[in-house]
JSON list of C-alpha atoms in Angstrom, two decimals:
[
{"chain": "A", "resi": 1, "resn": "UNK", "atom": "CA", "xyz": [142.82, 165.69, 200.23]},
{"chain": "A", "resi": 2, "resn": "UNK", "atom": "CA", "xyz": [140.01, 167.18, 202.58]},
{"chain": "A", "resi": 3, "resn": "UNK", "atom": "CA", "xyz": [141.09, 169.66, 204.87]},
{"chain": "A", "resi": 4, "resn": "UNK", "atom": "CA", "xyz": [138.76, 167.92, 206.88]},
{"chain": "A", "resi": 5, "resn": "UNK", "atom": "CA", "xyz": [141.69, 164.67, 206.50]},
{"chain": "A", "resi": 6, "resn": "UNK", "atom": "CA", "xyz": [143.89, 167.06, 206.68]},
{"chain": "A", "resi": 7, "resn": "UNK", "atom": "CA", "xyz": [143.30, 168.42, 210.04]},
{"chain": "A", "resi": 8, "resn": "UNK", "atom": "CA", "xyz": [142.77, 165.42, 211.92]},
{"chain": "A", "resi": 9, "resn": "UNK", "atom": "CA", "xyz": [146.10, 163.74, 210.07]},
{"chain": "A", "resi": 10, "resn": "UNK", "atom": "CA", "xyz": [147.67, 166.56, 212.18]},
{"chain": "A", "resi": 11, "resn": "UNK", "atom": "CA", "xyz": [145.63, 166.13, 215.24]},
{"chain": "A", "resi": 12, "resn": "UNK", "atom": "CA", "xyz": [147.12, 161.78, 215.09]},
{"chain": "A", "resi": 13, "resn": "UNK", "atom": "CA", "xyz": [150.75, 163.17, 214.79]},
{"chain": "A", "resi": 14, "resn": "UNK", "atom": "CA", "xyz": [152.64, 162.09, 217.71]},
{"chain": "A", "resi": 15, "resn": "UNK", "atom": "CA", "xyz": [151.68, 164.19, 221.18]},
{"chain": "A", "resi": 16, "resn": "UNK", "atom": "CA", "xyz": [150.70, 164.38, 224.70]},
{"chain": "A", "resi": 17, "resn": "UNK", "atom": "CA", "xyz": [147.33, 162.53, 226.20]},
{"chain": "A", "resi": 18, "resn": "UNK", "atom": "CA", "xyz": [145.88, 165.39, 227.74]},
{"chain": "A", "resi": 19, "resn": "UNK", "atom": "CA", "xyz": [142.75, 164.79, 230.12]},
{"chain": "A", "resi": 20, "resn": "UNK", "atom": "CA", "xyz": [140.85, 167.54, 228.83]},
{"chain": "A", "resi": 21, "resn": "UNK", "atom": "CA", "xyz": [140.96, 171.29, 227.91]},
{"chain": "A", "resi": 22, "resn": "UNK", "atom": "CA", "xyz": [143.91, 173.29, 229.44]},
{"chain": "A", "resi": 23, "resn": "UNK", "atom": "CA", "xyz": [142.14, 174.44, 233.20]},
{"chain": "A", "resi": 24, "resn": "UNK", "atom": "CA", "xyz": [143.95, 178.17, 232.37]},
{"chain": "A", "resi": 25, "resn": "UNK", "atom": "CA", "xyz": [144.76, 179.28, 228.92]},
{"chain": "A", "resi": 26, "resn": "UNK", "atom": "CA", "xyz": [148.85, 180.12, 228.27]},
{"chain": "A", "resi": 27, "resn": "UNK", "atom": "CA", "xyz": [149.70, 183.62, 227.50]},
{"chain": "A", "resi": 28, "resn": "UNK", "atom": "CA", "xyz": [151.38, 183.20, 223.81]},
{"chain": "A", "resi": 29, "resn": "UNK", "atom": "CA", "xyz": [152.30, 185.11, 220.56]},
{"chain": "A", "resi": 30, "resn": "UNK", "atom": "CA", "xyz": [150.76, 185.56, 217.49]},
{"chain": "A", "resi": 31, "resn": "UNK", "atom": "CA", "xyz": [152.24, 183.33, 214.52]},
{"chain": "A", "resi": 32, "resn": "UNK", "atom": "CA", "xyz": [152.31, 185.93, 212.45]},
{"chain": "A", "resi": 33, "resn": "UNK", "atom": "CA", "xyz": [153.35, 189.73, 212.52]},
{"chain": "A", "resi": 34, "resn": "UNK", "atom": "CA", "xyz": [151.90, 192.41, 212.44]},
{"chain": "A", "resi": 35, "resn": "UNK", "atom": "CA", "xyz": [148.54, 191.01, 214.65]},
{"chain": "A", "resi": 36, "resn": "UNK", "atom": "CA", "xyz": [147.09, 189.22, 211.32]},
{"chain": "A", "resi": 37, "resn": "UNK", "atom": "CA", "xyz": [143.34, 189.32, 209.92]},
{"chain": "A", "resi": 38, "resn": "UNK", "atom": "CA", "xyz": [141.44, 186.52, 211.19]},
{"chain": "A", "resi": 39, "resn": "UNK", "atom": "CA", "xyz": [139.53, 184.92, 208.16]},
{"chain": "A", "resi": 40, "resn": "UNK", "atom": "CA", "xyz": [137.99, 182.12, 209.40]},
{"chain": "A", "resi": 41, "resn": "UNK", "atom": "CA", "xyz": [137.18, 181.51, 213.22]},
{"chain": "A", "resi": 42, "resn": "UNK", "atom": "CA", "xyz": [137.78, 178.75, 215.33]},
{"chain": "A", "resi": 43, "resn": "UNK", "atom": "CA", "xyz": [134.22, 176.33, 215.20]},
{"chain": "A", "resi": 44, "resn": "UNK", "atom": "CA", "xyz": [135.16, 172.47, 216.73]},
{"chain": "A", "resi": 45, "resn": "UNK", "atom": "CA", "xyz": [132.87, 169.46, 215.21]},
{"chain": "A", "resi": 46, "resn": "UNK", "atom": "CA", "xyz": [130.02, 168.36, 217.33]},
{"chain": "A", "resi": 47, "resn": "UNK", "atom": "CA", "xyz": [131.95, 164.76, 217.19]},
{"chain": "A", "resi": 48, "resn": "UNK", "atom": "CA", "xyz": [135.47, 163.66, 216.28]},
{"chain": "A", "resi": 49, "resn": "UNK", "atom": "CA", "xyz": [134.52, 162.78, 212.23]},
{"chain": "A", "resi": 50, "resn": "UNK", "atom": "CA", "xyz": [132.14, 165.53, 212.13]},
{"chain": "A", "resi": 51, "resn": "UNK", "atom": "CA", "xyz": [132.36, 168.69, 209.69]},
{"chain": "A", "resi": 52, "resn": "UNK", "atom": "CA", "xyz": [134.25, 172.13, 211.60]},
{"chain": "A", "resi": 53, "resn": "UNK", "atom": "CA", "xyz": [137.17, 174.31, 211.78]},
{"chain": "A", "resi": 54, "resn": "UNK", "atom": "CA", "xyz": [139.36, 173.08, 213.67]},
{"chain": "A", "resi": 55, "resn": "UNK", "atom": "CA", "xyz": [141.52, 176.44, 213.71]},
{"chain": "A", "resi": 56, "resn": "UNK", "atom": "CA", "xyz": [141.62, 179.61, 212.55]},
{"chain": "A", "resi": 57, "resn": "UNK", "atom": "CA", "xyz": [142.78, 181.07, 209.73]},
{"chain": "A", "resi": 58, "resn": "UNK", "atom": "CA", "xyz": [144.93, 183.92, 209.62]},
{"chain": "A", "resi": 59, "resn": "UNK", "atom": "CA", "xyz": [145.78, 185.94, 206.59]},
{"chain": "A", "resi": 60, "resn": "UNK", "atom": "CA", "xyz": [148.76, 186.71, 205.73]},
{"chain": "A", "resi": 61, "resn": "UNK", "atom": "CA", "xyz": [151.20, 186.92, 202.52]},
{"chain": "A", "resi": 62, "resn": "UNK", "atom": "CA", "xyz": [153.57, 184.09, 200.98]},
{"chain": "A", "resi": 63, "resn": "UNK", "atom": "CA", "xyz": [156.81, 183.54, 202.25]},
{"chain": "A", "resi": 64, "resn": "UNK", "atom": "CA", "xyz": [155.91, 185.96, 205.33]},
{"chain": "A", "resi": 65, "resn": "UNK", "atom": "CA", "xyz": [157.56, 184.57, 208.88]},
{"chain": "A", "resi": 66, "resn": "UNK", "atom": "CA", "xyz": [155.31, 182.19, 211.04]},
{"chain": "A", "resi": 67, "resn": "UNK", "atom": "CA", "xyz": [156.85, 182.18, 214.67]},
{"chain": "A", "resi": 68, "resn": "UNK", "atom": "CA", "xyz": [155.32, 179.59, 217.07]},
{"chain": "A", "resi": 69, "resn": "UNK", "atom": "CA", "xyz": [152.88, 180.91, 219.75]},
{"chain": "A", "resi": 70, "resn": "UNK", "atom": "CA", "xyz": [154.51, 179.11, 222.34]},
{"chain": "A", "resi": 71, "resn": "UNK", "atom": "CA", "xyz": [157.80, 177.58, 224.33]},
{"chain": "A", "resi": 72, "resn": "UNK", "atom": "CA", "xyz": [158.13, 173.67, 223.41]},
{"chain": "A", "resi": 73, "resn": "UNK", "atom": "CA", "xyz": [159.59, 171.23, 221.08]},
{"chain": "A", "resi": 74, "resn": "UNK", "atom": "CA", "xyz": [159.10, 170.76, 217.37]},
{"chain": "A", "resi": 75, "resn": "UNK", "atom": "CA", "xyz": [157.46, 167.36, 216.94]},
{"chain": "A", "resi": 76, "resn": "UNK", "atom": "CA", "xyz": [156.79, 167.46, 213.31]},
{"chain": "A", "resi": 77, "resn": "UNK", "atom": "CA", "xyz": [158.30, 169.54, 210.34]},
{"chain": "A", "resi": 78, "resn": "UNK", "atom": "CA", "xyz": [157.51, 168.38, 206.60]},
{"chain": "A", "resi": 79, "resn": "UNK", "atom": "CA", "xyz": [155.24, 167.80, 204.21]},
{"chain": "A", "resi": 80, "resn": "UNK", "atom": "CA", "xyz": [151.97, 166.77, 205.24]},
{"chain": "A", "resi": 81, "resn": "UNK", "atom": "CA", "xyz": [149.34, 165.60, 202.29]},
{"chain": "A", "resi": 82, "resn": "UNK", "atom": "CA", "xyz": [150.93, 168.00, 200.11]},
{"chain": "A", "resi": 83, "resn": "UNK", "atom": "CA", "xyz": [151.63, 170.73, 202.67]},
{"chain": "A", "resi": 84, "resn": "UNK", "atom": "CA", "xyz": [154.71, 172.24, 204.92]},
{"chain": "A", "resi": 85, "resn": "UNK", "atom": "CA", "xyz": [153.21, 171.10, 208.03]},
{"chain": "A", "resi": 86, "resn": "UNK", "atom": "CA", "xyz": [154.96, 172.31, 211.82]},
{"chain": "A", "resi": 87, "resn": "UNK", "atom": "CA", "xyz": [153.78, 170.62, 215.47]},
{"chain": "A", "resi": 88, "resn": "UNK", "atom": "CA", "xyz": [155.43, 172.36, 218.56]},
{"chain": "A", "resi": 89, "resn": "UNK", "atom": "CA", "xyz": [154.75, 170.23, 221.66]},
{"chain": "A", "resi": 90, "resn": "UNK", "atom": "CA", "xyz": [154.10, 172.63, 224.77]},
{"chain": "A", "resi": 91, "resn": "UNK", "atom": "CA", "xyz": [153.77, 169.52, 227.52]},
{"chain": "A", "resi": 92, "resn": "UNK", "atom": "CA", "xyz": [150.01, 169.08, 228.01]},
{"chain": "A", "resi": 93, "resn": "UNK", "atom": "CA", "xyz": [148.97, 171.20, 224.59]},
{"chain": "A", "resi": 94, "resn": "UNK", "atom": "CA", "xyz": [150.78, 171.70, 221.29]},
{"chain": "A", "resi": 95, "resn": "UNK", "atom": "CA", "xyz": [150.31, 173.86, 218.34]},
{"chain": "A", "resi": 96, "resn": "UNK", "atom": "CA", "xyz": [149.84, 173.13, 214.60]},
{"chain": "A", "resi": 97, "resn": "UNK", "atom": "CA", "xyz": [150.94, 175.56, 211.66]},
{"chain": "A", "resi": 98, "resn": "UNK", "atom": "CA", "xyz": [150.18, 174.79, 207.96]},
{"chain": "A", "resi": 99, "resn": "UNK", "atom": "CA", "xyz": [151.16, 175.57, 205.20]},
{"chain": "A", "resi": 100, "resn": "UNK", "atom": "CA", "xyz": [154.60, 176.47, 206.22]},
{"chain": "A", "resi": 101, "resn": "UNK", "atom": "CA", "xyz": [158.02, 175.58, 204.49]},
{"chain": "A", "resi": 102, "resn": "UNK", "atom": "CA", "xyz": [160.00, 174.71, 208.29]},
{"chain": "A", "resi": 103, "resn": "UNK", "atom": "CA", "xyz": [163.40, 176.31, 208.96]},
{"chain": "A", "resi": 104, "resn": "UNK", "atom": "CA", "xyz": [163.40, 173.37, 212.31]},
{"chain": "A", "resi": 105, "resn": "UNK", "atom": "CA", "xyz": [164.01, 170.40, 212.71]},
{"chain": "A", "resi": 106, "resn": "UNK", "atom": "CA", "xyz": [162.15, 167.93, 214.49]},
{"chain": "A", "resi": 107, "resn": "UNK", "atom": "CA", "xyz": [163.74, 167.73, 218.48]},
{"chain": "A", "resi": 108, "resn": "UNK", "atom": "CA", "xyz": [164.41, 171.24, 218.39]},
{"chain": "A", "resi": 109, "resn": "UNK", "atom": "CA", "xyz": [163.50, 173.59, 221.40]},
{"chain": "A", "resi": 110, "resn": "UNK", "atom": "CA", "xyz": [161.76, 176.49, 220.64]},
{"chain": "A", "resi": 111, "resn": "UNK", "atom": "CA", "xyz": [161.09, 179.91, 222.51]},
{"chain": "A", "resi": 112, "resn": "UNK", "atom": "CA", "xyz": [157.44, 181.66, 222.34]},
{"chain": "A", "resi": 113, "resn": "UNK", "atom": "CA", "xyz": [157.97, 184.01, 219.08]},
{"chain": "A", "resi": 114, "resn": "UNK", "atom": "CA", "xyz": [160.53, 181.73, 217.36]},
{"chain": "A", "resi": 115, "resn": "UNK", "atom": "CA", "xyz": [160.61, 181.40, 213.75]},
{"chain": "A", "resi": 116, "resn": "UNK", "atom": "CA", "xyz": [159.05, 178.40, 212.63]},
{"chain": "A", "resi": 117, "resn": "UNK", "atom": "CA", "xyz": [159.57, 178.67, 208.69]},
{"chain": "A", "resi": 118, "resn": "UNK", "atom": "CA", "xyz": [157.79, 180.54, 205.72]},
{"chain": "A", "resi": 119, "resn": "UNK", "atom": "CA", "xyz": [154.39, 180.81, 205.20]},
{"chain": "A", "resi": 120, "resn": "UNK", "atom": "CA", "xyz": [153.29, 178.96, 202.14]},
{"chain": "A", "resi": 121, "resn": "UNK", "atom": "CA", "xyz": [150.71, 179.76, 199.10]},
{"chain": "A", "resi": 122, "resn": "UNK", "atom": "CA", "xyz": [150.20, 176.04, 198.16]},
{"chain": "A", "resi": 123, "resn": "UNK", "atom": "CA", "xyz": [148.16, 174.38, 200.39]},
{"chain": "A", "resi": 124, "resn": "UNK", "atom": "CA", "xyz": [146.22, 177.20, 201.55]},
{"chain": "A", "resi": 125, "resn": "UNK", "atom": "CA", "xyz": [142.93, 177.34, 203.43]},
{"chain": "A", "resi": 126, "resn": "UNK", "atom": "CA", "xyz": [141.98, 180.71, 201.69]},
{"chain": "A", "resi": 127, "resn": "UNK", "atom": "CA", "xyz": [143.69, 179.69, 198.51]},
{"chain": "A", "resi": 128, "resn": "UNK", "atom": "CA", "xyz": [143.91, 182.16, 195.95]},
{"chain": "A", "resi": 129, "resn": "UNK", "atom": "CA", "xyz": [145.17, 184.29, 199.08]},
{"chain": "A", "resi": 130, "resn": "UNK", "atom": "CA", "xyz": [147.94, 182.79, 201.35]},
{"chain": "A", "resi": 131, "resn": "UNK", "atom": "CA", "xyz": [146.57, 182.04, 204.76]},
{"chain": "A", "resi": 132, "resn": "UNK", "atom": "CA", "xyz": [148.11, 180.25, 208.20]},
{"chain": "A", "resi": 133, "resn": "UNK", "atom": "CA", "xyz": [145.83, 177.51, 209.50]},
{"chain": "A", "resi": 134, "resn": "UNK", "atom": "CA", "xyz": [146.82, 177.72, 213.16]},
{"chain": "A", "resi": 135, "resn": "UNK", "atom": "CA", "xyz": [145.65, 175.08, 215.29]},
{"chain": "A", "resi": 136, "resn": "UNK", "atom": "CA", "xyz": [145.67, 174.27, 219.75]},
{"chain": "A", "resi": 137, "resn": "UNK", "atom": "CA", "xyz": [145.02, 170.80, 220.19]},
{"chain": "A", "resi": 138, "resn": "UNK", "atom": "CA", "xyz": [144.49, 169.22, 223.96]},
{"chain": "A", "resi": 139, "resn": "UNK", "atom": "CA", "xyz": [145.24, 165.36, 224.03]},
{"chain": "A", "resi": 140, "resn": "UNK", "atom": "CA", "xyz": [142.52, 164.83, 220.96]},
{"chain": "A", "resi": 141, "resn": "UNK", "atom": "CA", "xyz": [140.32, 168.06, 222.27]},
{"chain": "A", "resi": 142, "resn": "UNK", "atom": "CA", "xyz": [140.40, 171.17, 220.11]},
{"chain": "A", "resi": 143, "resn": "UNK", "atom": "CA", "xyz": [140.69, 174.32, 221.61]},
{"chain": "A", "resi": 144, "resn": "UNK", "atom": "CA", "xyz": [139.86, 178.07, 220.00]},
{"chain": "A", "resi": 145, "resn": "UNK", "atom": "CA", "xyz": [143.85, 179.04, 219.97]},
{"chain": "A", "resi": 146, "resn": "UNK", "atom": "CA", "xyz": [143.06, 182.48, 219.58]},
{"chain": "A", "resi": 147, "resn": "UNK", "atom": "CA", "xyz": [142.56, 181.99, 223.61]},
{"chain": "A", "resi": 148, "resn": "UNK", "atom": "CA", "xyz": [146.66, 181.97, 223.56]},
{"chain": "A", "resi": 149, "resn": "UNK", "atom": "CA", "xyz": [146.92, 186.12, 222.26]},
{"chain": "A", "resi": 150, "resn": "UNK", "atom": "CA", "xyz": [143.36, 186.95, 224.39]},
{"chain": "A", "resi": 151, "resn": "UNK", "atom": "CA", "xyz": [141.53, 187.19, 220.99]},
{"chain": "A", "resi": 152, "resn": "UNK", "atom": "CA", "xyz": [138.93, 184.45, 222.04]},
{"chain": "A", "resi": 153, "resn": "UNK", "atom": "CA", "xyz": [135.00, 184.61, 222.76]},
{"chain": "A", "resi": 154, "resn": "UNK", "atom": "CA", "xyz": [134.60, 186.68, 225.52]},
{"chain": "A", "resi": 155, "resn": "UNK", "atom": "CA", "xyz": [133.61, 184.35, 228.63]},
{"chain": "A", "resi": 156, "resn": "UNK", "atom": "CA", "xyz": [131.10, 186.46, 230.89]},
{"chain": "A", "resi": 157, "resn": "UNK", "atom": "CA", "xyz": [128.92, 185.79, 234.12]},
{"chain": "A", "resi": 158, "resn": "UNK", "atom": "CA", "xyz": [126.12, 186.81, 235.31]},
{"chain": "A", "resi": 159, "resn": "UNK", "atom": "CA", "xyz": [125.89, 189.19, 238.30]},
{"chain": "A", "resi": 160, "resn": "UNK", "atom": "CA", "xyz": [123.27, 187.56, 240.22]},
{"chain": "A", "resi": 161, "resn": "UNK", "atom": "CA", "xyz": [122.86, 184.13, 242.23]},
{"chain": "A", "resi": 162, "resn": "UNK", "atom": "CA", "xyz": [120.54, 182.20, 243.98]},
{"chain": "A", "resi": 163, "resn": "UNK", "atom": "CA", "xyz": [123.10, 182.45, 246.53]},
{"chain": "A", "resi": 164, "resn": "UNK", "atom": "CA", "xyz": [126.43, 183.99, 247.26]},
{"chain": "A", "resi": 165, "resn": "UNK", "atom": "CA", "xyz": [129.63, 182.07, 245.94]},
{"chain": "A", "resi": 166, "resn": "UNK", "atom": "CA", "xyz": [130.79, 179.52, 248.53]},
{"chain": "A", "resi": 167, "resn": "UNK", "atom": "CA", "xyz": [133.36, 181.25, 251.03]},
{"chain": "A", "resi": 168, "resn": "UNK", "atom": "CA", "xyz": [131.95, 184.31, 250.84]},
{"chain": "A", "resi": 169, "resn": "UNK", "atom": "CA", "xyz": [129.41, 186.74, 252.93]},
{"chain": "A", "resi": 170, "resn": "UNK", "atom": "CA", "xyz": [128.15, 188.88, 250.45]},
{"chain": "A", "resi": 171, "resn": "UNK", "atom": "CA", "xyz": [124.36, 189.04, 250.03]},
{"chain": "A", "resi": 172, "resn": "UNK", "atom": "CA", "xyz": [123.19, 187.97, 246.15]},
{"chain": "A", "resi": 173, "resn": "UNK", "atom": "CA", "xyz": [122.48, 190.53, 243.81]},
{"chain": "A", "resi": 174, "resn": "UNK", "atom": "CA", "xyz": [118.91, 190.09, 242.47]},
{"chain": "A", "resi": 175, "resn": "UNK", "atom": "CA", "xyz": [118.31, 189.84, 239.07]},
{"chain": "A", "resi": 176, "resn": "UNK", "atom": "CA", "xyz": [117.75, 192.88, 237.16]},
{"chain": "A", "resi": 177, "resn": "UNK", "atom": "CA", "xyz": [114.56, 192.05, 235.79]},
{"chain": "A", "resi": 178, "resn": "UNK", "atom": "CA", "xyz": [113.21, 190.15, 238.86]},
{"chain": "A", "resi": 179, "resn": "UNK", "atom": "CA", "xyz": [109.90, 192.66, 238.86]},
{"chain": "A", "resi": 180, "resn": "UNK", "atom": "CA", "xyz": [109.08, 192.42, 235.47]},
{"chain": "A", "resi": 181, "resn": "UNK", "atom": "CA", "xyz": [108.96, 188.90, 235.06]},
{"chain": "A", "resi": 182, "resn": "UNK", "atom": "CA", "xyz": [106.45, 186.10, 235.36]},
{"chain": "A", "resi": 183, "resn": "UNK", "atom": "CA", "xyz": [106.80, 183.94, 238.69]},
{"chain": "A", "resi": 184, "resn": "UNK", "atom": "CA", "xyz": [108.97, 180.83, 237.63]},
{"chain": "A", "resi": 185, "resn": "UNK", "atom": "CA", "xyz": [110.84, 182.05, 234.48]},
{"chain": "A", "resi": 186, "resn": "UNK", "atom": "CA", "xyz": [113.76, 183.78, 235.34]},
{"chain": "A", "resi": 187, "resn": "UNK", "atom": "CA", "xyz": [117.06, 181.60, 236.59]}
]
């Protein structure tokens, strides 16, 4: 099977309806210690069916500890299309961890940095090497879960405005290349 299948088998498991991205991203844990090698970044499909990564991968070694990133319940632990396959529902958001051989049960409540299970070499994303596909799933919207340990993009804004920010008094900082542009081409 596809991981393509794969992934979005996972993302139909049972879960919230969330109405969009989380609005501020939850502090959370790595799933696997020490701070693992990211091998493939997180890169969402342009559509729902379309081709992506709906994840990251995170190397690591077989039968190493995967601990869940975040407080919740476990809402799925077994075998998926071939693979150990753990949910953990976190209210509007829940978490996804593959390939992993589950020491919980569905129902159970879980702390941030519980164990989860054992990571697994079969069903790997990076097969030959053993690798956790760790996935953050809003309602049916993917989000980068690196966001949860601050490893994400980095989000930054420009200095200057047209105008200052609403509520405030300050006067706008022009842009920094206001005099060497042409009239009409700079925001």
């Amino acid at each position: 099977m596809s991981p393509a299948v794969l992934t979005l088998l996972v993302a139909l498991l049972p879960g919230p309806t969330g109405t969009g991205p989380a609005s501020a991203d939850p502090v959370g844990e790595w799933p696997l210690r020490p701070e693992p090698t990211v091998v493939e970044h997180f890169d969402p499909p342009p559509t729902p069916y379309a081709a992506g990564h709906r994840g990251v991968d995170l190397l690591g070694r077989p039968g190493q500890g995967v601990h869940t990133a975040l407080a919740g319940r476990v809402t799925y632990a077994g075998m998926l299309a071939g693979r150990g396959v753990v949910v953990v529902d976190h209210g509007t958001t829940r978490t996804t961890y593959q390939p992993v051989a589950a020491s919980v049960a569905v129902g159970d409540l879980v702390r941030a940095g519980s164990a989860l299970g054992r990571l697994e070499l079969a069903g790997s994303h990076c097969f030959p090497r053993a690798c956790l596909h760790w996935g953050w799933i809003d309602g049916e919207t993917y989000l980068d879960p690196l966001d949860l340990v601050g490893a994400g993009p980095v989000r930054l804004l420009p200095l200057w405005r047209a105008a200052p920010a609403a509520g405030r008094a300050a006067r706008p900082v022009p842009h920094p290349y206001a005099r060497l542009a042409a009239p009409g081409l700079l925001p």
